[in-house]
Amino acid sequence: MRRAPGLSDTSSSGRRSQSPAAFGYVFPAIRGVQAHREFYVSMCPLRLIPRIFLFNEDELVPELRAQRVLNKGRIPEMARYILGNRDSYTFSALTASIDGDVRFEPLGETGDAQKLGSLQVSMHARFVINDGQHRRAAIEAAIRENPDLADETIAVVFFLDTGLERCQQMFADLNRHAIRPSTSLGVLYDHREDGAKVVKHSVLKLPLYRDLTEMERSTLSARSRKLFTLSALYTATRALLARLEDLSDEERRELATAFWDETAKLFPEWQQVLEQKLSAAEVRRDLLHTHGVVLQALGRVGNTLLREQPQAWKKSLKKLSRLDWSRSNAKLWEGRALVGGRVSKAGTHVTLTTNLIKAHLGLLLTPEEQRIEDALLRGEHAAN
């Protein structure tokens, strides 16, 4: 993109443009049509993104804004993602509206040449981001840390601004059908984050987990033949390996695999589901040890065992087989893994489930775990 003189008197959209002496921006662009309106796709150097896409609507009330208020807490993480993955980061296109005079100059008058050309935009035009303001802010922050990023590019889709109402409608339309992938699918396709790599190694290496884990969805239907979700095992494995940073990647993978393999031996129902002697639905309905709240609690308990009993953790873990995991045992599980008879995976209930398992294994509670336990005994925990 470059600044260029000489915008013509009338743009391709029919708007009156600036005088020929005015300066403007020139974007190499491809012209398209949606809903009978022209739009343009271009590539912009990252250095220009913070300059032309300004964000100054924080002080306006929602009905006068064309976009959401910037969540500044998201920016550092997104910037670190770029900086930490210089050879593999991926950002999708920004979508913006141009409020000002524009003109499209095609390369030719026939065929594809009519669609390829340059989009000339008045220097006085205003660019409003309809989708991507957090990416724009992250790009600006990342360039401050690493100026070499400035010469890289990002795709931008330009629409012509026809007023606040249209911009607000575009924002609503662009976000209405945006659905985040499930956590399980995100973990399955993530080949960068250590936790994702570790849990996939364990799941794929152990036949029981490989066959009984739902890899795409983060919830199980009543009729599902699976016992676990990948997202639940991911969360549990992160808890298992917390504060074990001194281990190598290979040691973490092997330790997680050994722990989940040993755990599976303590719950014969899991093997019976694998052998089709029991249905997964029956086990999930009647027992608690396949549910996310318990898996995460097992990860936390396992972490304590690995740190405090590195040579004897398997022996201590065997006591789990003597715990009553029946969902019908409300006296044991109500207020911990269950609230009103329903499984709860809220953070407090994960801790209270962890406390019960720790007590069964003869492990001491941390000060925070003891605080939550005391609150339960005082009857301070409301149903979540």
Coordinates of C-alpha atoms in Angstrom, one line a residue:
M1 CA 0.0 0.0 0.0
R2 CA 1.2 3.5 -0.7
R3 CA 0.0 7.1 -0.7
A4 CA -0.8 8.4 -4.1
P5 CA -2.1 11.7 -5.6
G6 CA -4.9 12.1 -8.0
L7 CA -8.2 10.6 -6.9
S8 CA -10.7 11.1 -9.7
D9 CA -13.8 13.3 -9.4
T10 CA -16.2 10.4 -9.0
S11 CA -15.6 7.1 -7.3
S12 CA -16.9 3.8 -8.6
S13 CA -19.5 3.8 -5.8
G14 CA -20.9 7.1 -7.2
R15 CA -19.5 9.3 -4.4
R16 CA -17.9 12.6 -5.1
S17 CA -14.2 12.3 -4.4
Q18 CA -11.6 14.8 -3.3
S19 CA -10.0 17.1 -5.8
P20 CA -7.2 15.7 -8.0
A21 CA -4.6 17.5 -5.9
A22 CA -5.7 15.6 -2.8
F23 CA -3.6 12.7 -1.4
G24 CA -5.0 9.3 -0.6
Y25 CA -4.2 5.7 0.0
V26 CA -3.9 3.1 -2.8
F27 CA -4.6 -0.5 -2.0
P28 CA -3.9 -3.4 -4.5
A29 CA -7.3 -5.0 -4.4
I30 CA -9.7 -7.6 -5.8
R31 CA -13.3 -6.4 -6.3
G32 CA -16.3 -8.5 -5.4
V33 CA -20.1 -8.2 -4.9
Q34 CA -22.2 -9.2 -1.9
A35 CA -25.9 -8.2 -1.4
H36 CA -25.6 -6.0 -4.6
R37 CA -22.8 -4.0 -2.9
E38 CA -19.2 -3.8 -4.0
F39 CA -16.5 -4.9 -1.5
Y40 CA -12.7 -5.2 -1.9
V41 CA -10.0 -7.6 -0.6
S42 CA -6.5 -6.3 -0.1
M43 CA -3.2 -7.1 1.7
C44 CA -1.9 -4.5 4.1
P45 CA 1.6 -4.3 5.8
L46 CA 1.2 -4.7 9.5
R47 CA 2.9 -1.4 10.1
L48 CA 0.0 0.5 8.6
I49 CA -2.7 -1.3 10.5
P50 CA -2.4 0.8 13.7
R51 CA -2.1 4.0 11.7
I52 CA -5.2 3.8 9.6
F53 CA -7.5 1.6 11.8
L54 CA -8.0 3.9 14.8
F55 CA -10.1 2.9 17.8
N56 CA -11.5 5.9 19.7
E57 CA -15.0 4.8 20.6
D58 CA -14.4 3.8 24.2
E59 CA -16.2 6.8 25.6
L60 CA -19.3 6.4 23.5
V61 CA -22.5 4.8 24.8
P62 CA -23.2 1.4 23.1
E63 CA -26.0 2.7 20.8
L64 CA -23.5 5.2 19.2
R65 CA -20.7 2.7 18.7
A66 CA -20.0 0.6 15.7
Q67 CA -18.2 -2.1 17.6
R68 CA -17.7 -3.5 21.1
V69 CA -15.5 -1.9 23.7
L70 CA -11.9 -3.1 23.4
N71 CA -11.1 -5.7 26.1
K72 CA -7.6 -4.7 26.9
G73 CA -7.0 -7.7 29.0
R74 CA -6.9 -9.9 25.8
I75 CA -4.2 -7.9 24.1
P76 CA -1.0 -9.1 25.9
E77 CA -1.9 -12.7 25.4
M78 CA -2.6 -12.2 21.7
A79 CA 0.6 -10.2 21.2
R80 CA 2.6 -13.0 23.0
Y81 CA 1.0 -15.5 20.6
I82 CA 2.4 -13.6 17.6
L83 CA 5.8 -13.0 19.2
G84 CA 6.1 -16.6 20.5
N85 CA 5.2 -18.2 17.2
R86 CA 7.0 -16.1 14.6
D87 CA 7.2 -19.0 12.2
S88 CA 3.7 -20.3 12.6
Y89 CA 1.2 -17.7 13.9
T90 CA -2.0 -17.2 11.9
F91 CA -4.3 -14.2 11.9
S92 CA -7.5 -14.2 9.8
A93 CA -8.6 -11.1 7.8
L94 CA -9.7 -7.9 9.3
T95 CA -13.1 -6.5 8.1
A96 CA -13.5 -2.8 7.9
S97 CA -15.8 -0.1 6.5
I98 CA -14.5 3.0 4.7
D99 CA -16.3 6.2 5.5
G100 CA -15.1 8.5 2.7
D101 CA -14.5 8.8 -1.0
V102 CA -13.2 5.8 -2.8
R103 CA -12.5 4.7 -6.4
F104 CA -11.6 1.3 -7.8
E105 CA -9.3 1.4 -10.9
P106 CA -9.5 -2.0 -12.6
L107 CA -6.5 -3.4 -14.6
G108 CA -8.7 -3.9 -17.6
E109 CA -12.2 -3.6 -19.0
T110 CA -13.0 -7.3 -19.6
G111 CA -12.8 -10.7 -17.9
D112 CA -10.9 -11.1 -14.6
A113 CA -9.0 -7.8 -15.3
Q114 CA -12.2 -6.0 -14.2
K115 CA -11.9 -7.5 -10.8
L116 CA -8.2 -6.8 -10.2
G117 CA -6.9 -3.3 -9.7
S118 CA -6.3 -0.6 -7.1
L119 CA -8.6 0.8 -4.5
Q120 CA -8.0 4.5 -4.1
V121 CA -9.2 6.0 -0.8
S122 CA -9.2 9.7 0.2
M123 CA -6.7 10.7 2.9
H124 CA -9.7 12.1 4.8
A125 CA -11.6 8.8 4.8
R126 CA -12.3 7.1 8.1
F127 CA -11.7 3.3 8.5
V128 CA -14.0 1.5 11.0
I129 CA -13.1 -2.1 12.0
N130 CA -16.2 -4.2 11.9
D131 CA -14.4 -7.4 12.9
G132 CA -10.8 -7.7 14.3
Q133 CA -10.2 -4.8 16.6
H134 CA -8.4 -7.0 19.1
R135 CA -6.2 -8.4 16.4
R136 CA -5.4 -4.8 15.3
A137 CA -4.4 -3.9 18.9
A138 CA -2.4 -7.1 19.3
I139 CA -0.5 -6.3 16.0
E140 CA 0.3 -2.9 17.3
A141 CA 1.6 -4.3 20.6
A142 CA 3.7 -7.0 18.9
I143 CA 5.3 -4.5 16.5
R144 CA 6.4 -2.4 19.5
E145 CA 8.2 -5.5 20.8
N146 CA 9.5 -6.7 17.4
P147 CA 9.7 -4.1 14.7
D148 CA 10.6 -6.8 12.1
L149 CA 6.9 -7.7 12.1
A150 CA 6.1 -4.4 10.4
D151 CA 6.8 -5.7 6.9
E152 CA 4.5 -8.8 7.2
T153 CA 1.0 -8.5 5.9
I154 CA -2.6 -9.3 6.8
A155 CA -5.7 -9.6 4.6
V156 CA -8.3 -6.8 4.9
V157 CA -11.8 -6.9 3.6
F158 CA -13.1 -3.4 2.8
F159 CA -16.8 -2.5 2.6
L160 CA -18.2 1.0 1.9
D161 CA -19.6 2.7 4.9
T162 CA -23.2 3.8 4.6
G163 CA -23.7 5.0 8.1
L164 CA -23.7 3.9 11.8
E165 CA -26.8 1.7 11.4
R166 CA -25.2 -0.3 8.6
C167 CA -21.9 -0.7 10.5
Q168 CA -23.7 -1.9 13.6
Q169 CA -25.7 -4.4 11.5
M170 CA -22.4 -5.6 9.9
F171 CA -21.0 -6.2 13.4
A172 CA -24.1 -8.1 14.5
D173 CA -24.1 -10.2 11.3
L174 CA -20.4 -11.0 11.4
N175 CA -20.6 -12.2 15.0
R176 CA -24.0 -13.8 15.0
H177 CA -22.9 -17.0 13.4
A178 CA -19.3 -17.1 14.8
I179 CA -19.1 -20.3 16.8
R180 CA -16.0 -21.2 18.7
P181 CA -14.8 -24.8 18.2
S182 CA -15.3 -27.1 21.1
T183 CA -12.4 -27.3 23.6
S184 CA -11.9 -31.0 22.7
L185 CA -11.5 -30.2 19.0
G186 CA -9.2 -27.3 19.8
V187 CA -7.0 -29.6 21.9
L188 CA -7.1 -32.3 19.2
Y189 CA -5.9 -29.8 16.5
D190 CA -3.4 -28.0 18.7
H191 CA 0.2 -29.1 17.9
R192 CA 1.9 -26.3 19.8
E193 CA 0.7 -26.1 23.4
D194 CA 2.4 -28.6 25.7
G195 CA -0.7 -29.7 27.6
A196 CA -2.4 -30.6 24.4
K197 CA 0.5 -32.6 23.1
V198 CA 0.9 -34.5 26.4
V199 CA -2.8 -35.5 26.7
K200 CA -3.0 -36.6 23.1
H201 CA 0.1 -38.7 23.6
S202 CA -1.5 -40.4 26.6
V203 CA -4.9 -40.9 25.0
L204 CA -3.5 -42.2 21.7
K205 CA -1.0 -44.5 23.4
L206 CA -3.5 -46.2 25.7
P207 CA -6.1 -48.3 23.9
L208 CA -8.8 -47.8 26.6
Y209 CA -8.7 -44.0 26.4
R210 CA -8.2 -44.0 22.6
D211 CA -11.4 -46.0 22.1
L212 CA -13.5 -44.4 24.9
T213 CA -12.6 -40.7 24.5
E214 CA -14.8 -38.2 22.5
M215 CA -12.2 -36.3 20.5
E216 CA -14.5 -33.6 18.9
R217 CA -17.2 -32.7 21.4
S218 CA -16.8 -31.4 24.9
T219 CA -20.1 -32.9 26.1
L220 CA -21.4 -36.4 25.9
S221 CA -25.0 -37.2 24.8
A222 CA -27.0 -39.6 26.9
R223 CA -26.5 -42.3 24.2
S224 CA -22.8 -41.7 23.6
R225 CA -20.6 -44.8 23.6
K226 CA -17.7 -42.8 25.1
L227 CA -16.8 -42.4 28.7
F228 CA -14.6 -39.3 28.5
T229 CA -14.1 -36.1 26.5
L230 CA -10.7 -35.0 25.4
S231 CA -11.3 -31.6 27.0
A232 CA -11.9 -33.2 30.4
L233 CA -8.8 -35.3 30.2
Y234 CA -6.8 -32.2 29.0
T235 CA -7.9 -30.2 32.0
A236 CA -7.2 -33.2 34.4
T237 CA -3.7 -33.7 32.8
R238 CA -2.8 -30.1 33.2
A239 CA -3.7 -30.4 36.9
L240 CA -1.7 -33.6 37.2
L241 CA 1.5 -32.0 35.8
A242 CA 1.2 -28.6 37.5
R243 CA 4.4 -27.4 39.2
L244 CA 6.4 -30.2 37.6
E245 CA 8.3 -27.8 35.3
D246 CA 11.7 -29.4 35.9
L247 CA 10.6 -32.5 33.9
S248 CA 11.5 -32.8 30.3
D249 CA 8.7 -33.0 27.7
E250 CA 9.4 -36.7 27.3
E251 CA 9.2 -37.3 31.1
R252 CA 5.9 -35.4 31.3
R253 CA 4.4 -37.4 28.5
E254 CA 5.5 -40.7 30.1
L255 CA 4.4 -39.7 33.6
A256 CA 1.0 -38.7 32.4
T257 CA 0.6 -41.9 30.4
A258 CA 1.7 -44.0 33.4
F259 CA -0.7 -42.2 35.7
W260 CA -3.8 -42.6 33.5
D261 CA -2.9 -46.2 32.8
E262 CA -2.7 -46.9 36.5
T263 CA -5.9 -45.1 37.2
A264 CA -7.8 -47.1 34.6
K265 CA -6.8 -50.3 36.3
L266 CA -8.6 -49.2 39.5
F267 CA -12.0 -48.8 37.8
P268 CA -13.0 -52.2 36.3
E269 CA -16.2 -50.7 34.8
W270 CA -14.0 -48.8 32.3
Q271 CA -12.5 -52.0 31.0
Q272 CA -16.0 -53.6 30.9
V273 CA -17.2 -50.7 28.7
L274 CA -14.2 -51.3 26.4
E275 CA -15.1 -55.0 26.2
Q276 CA -18.8 -54.1 25.6
K277 CA -19.9 -55.9 28.8
L278 CA -21.3 -52.6 30.1
S279 CA -22.7 -49.6 28.3
A280 CA -21.0 -46.3 28.6
A281 CA -24.3 -44.6 29.3
E282 CA -24.9 -46.9 32.4
V283 CA -21.5 -46.1 33.8
R284 CA -21.9 -42.4 33.4
R285 CA -25.4 -42.5 34.8
D286 CA -24.6 -44.6 37.9
L287 CA -20.9 -43.8 38.7
L288 CA -19.0 -40.5 39.1
H289 CA -15.4 -41.5 38.2
T290 CA -15.8 -40.7 34.5
H291 CA -17.1 -37.2 34.9
G292 CA -15.0 -34.1 34.4
V293 CA -15.2 -32.9 38.0
V294 CA -13.7 -36.2 39.3
L295 CA -11.1 -36.5 36.5
Q296 CA -9.9 -33.0 37.4
A297 CA -9.9 -33.9 41.1
L298 CA -7.9 -37.1 40.3
G299 CA -5.4 -35.0 38.4
R300 CA -5.0 -32.7 41.4
V301 CA -4.6 -35.7 43.8
G302 CA -2.2 -37.3 41.4
N303 CA -0.1 -34.1 41.3
T304 CA 0.2 -34.3 45.1
L305 CA 1.2 -37.9 45.0
L306 CA 3.8 -37.4 42.3
R307 CA 5.4 -34.5 44.3
E308 CA 5.2 -36.0 47.8
Q309 CA 5.5 -39.7 47.0
P310 CA 7.4 -39.9 43.7
Q311 CA 8.4 -43.6 44.4
A312 CA 5.3 -44.8 46.0
W313 CA 2.4 -43.0 44.2
K314 CA 1.1 -46.1 42.6
K315 CA 0.7 -47.9 45.9
S316 CA -1.2 -44.9 47.4
L317 CA -3.4 -44.6 44.3
K318 CA -4.7 -48.1 44.6
K319 CA -6.8 -47.0 47.6
L320 CA -9.1 -45.3 45.1
S321 CA -10.7 -48.7 44.2
R322 CA -12.1 -48.8 47.8
L323 CA -14.0 -45.5 47.5
D324 CA -17.7 -45.7 46.8
W325 CA -18.1 -43.9 43.5
S326 CA -21.9 -44.5 43.3
R327 CA -23.8 -41.4 42.3
S328 CA -26.6 -42.6 44.5
N329 CA -24.4 -42.1 47.6
A330 CA -25.6 -38.6 48.3
K331 CA -24.3 -38.6 51.8
L332 CA -20.7 -38.9 50.4
W333 CA -21.0 -36.8 47.2
E334 CA -23.7 -34.2 47.7
G335 CA -22.2 -30.8 48.0
R336 CA -19.0 -32.0 46.4
A337 CA -19.3 -33.6 43.0
L338 CA -23.1 -33.3 43.2
V339 CA -25.4 -30.3 43.7
G340 CA -29.0 -31.2 44.1
G341 CA -28.2 -34.6 42.6
R342 CA -26.6 -33.1 39.5
V343 CA -22.9 -33.3 38.6
S344 CA -21.2 -29.9 39.0
K345 CA -17.8 -29.1 37.6
A346 CA -17.6 -25.6 39.2
G347 CA -14.2 -24.8 40.6
T348 CA -15.3 -25.0 44.3
H349 CA -16.8 -28.5 43.7
V350 CA -13.7 -29.7 42.0
T351 CA -11.8 -28.7 45.1
L352 CA -14.3 -30.3 47.5
T353 CA -14.2 -33.5 45.4
T354 CA -10.4 -33.3 45.6
N355 CA -10.6 -32.9 49.4
L356 CA -12.7 -36.0 49.8
I357 CA -10.3 -38.1 47.6
K358 CA -7.3 -36.7 49.5
A359 CA -8.9 -37.6 52.8
H360 CA -9.5 -41.1 51.6
L361 CA -5.9 -41.5 50.6
G362 CA -4.6 -39.9 53.8
L363 CA -3.2 -36.8 52.2
L364 CA -3.1 -33.4 53.8
L365 CA -5.1 -30.5 52.4
T366 CA -3.4 -27.3 51.3
P367 CA -4.5 -24.1 53.2
E368 CA -6.8 -23.1 50.3
E369 CA -8.4 -26.5 50.2
Q370 CA -8.8 -26.5 54.0
R371 CA -10.5 -23.0 53.7
I372 CA -13.0 -24.3 51.2
E373 CA -13.5 -27.5 53.3
D374 CA -14.2 -25.5 56.4
A375 CA -16.7 -23.3 54.5
L376 CA -18.6 -26.5 53.4
L377 CA -18.7 -27.7 57.0
R378 CA -20.2 -24.4 58.1
G379 CA -22.8 -24.8 55.4
E380 CA -21.6 -21.7 53.4
H381 CA -21.5 -23.2 49.9
A382 CA -24.6 -22.4 47.9
A383 CA -25.6 -24.6 45.0
N384 CA -23.9 -23.6 41.8

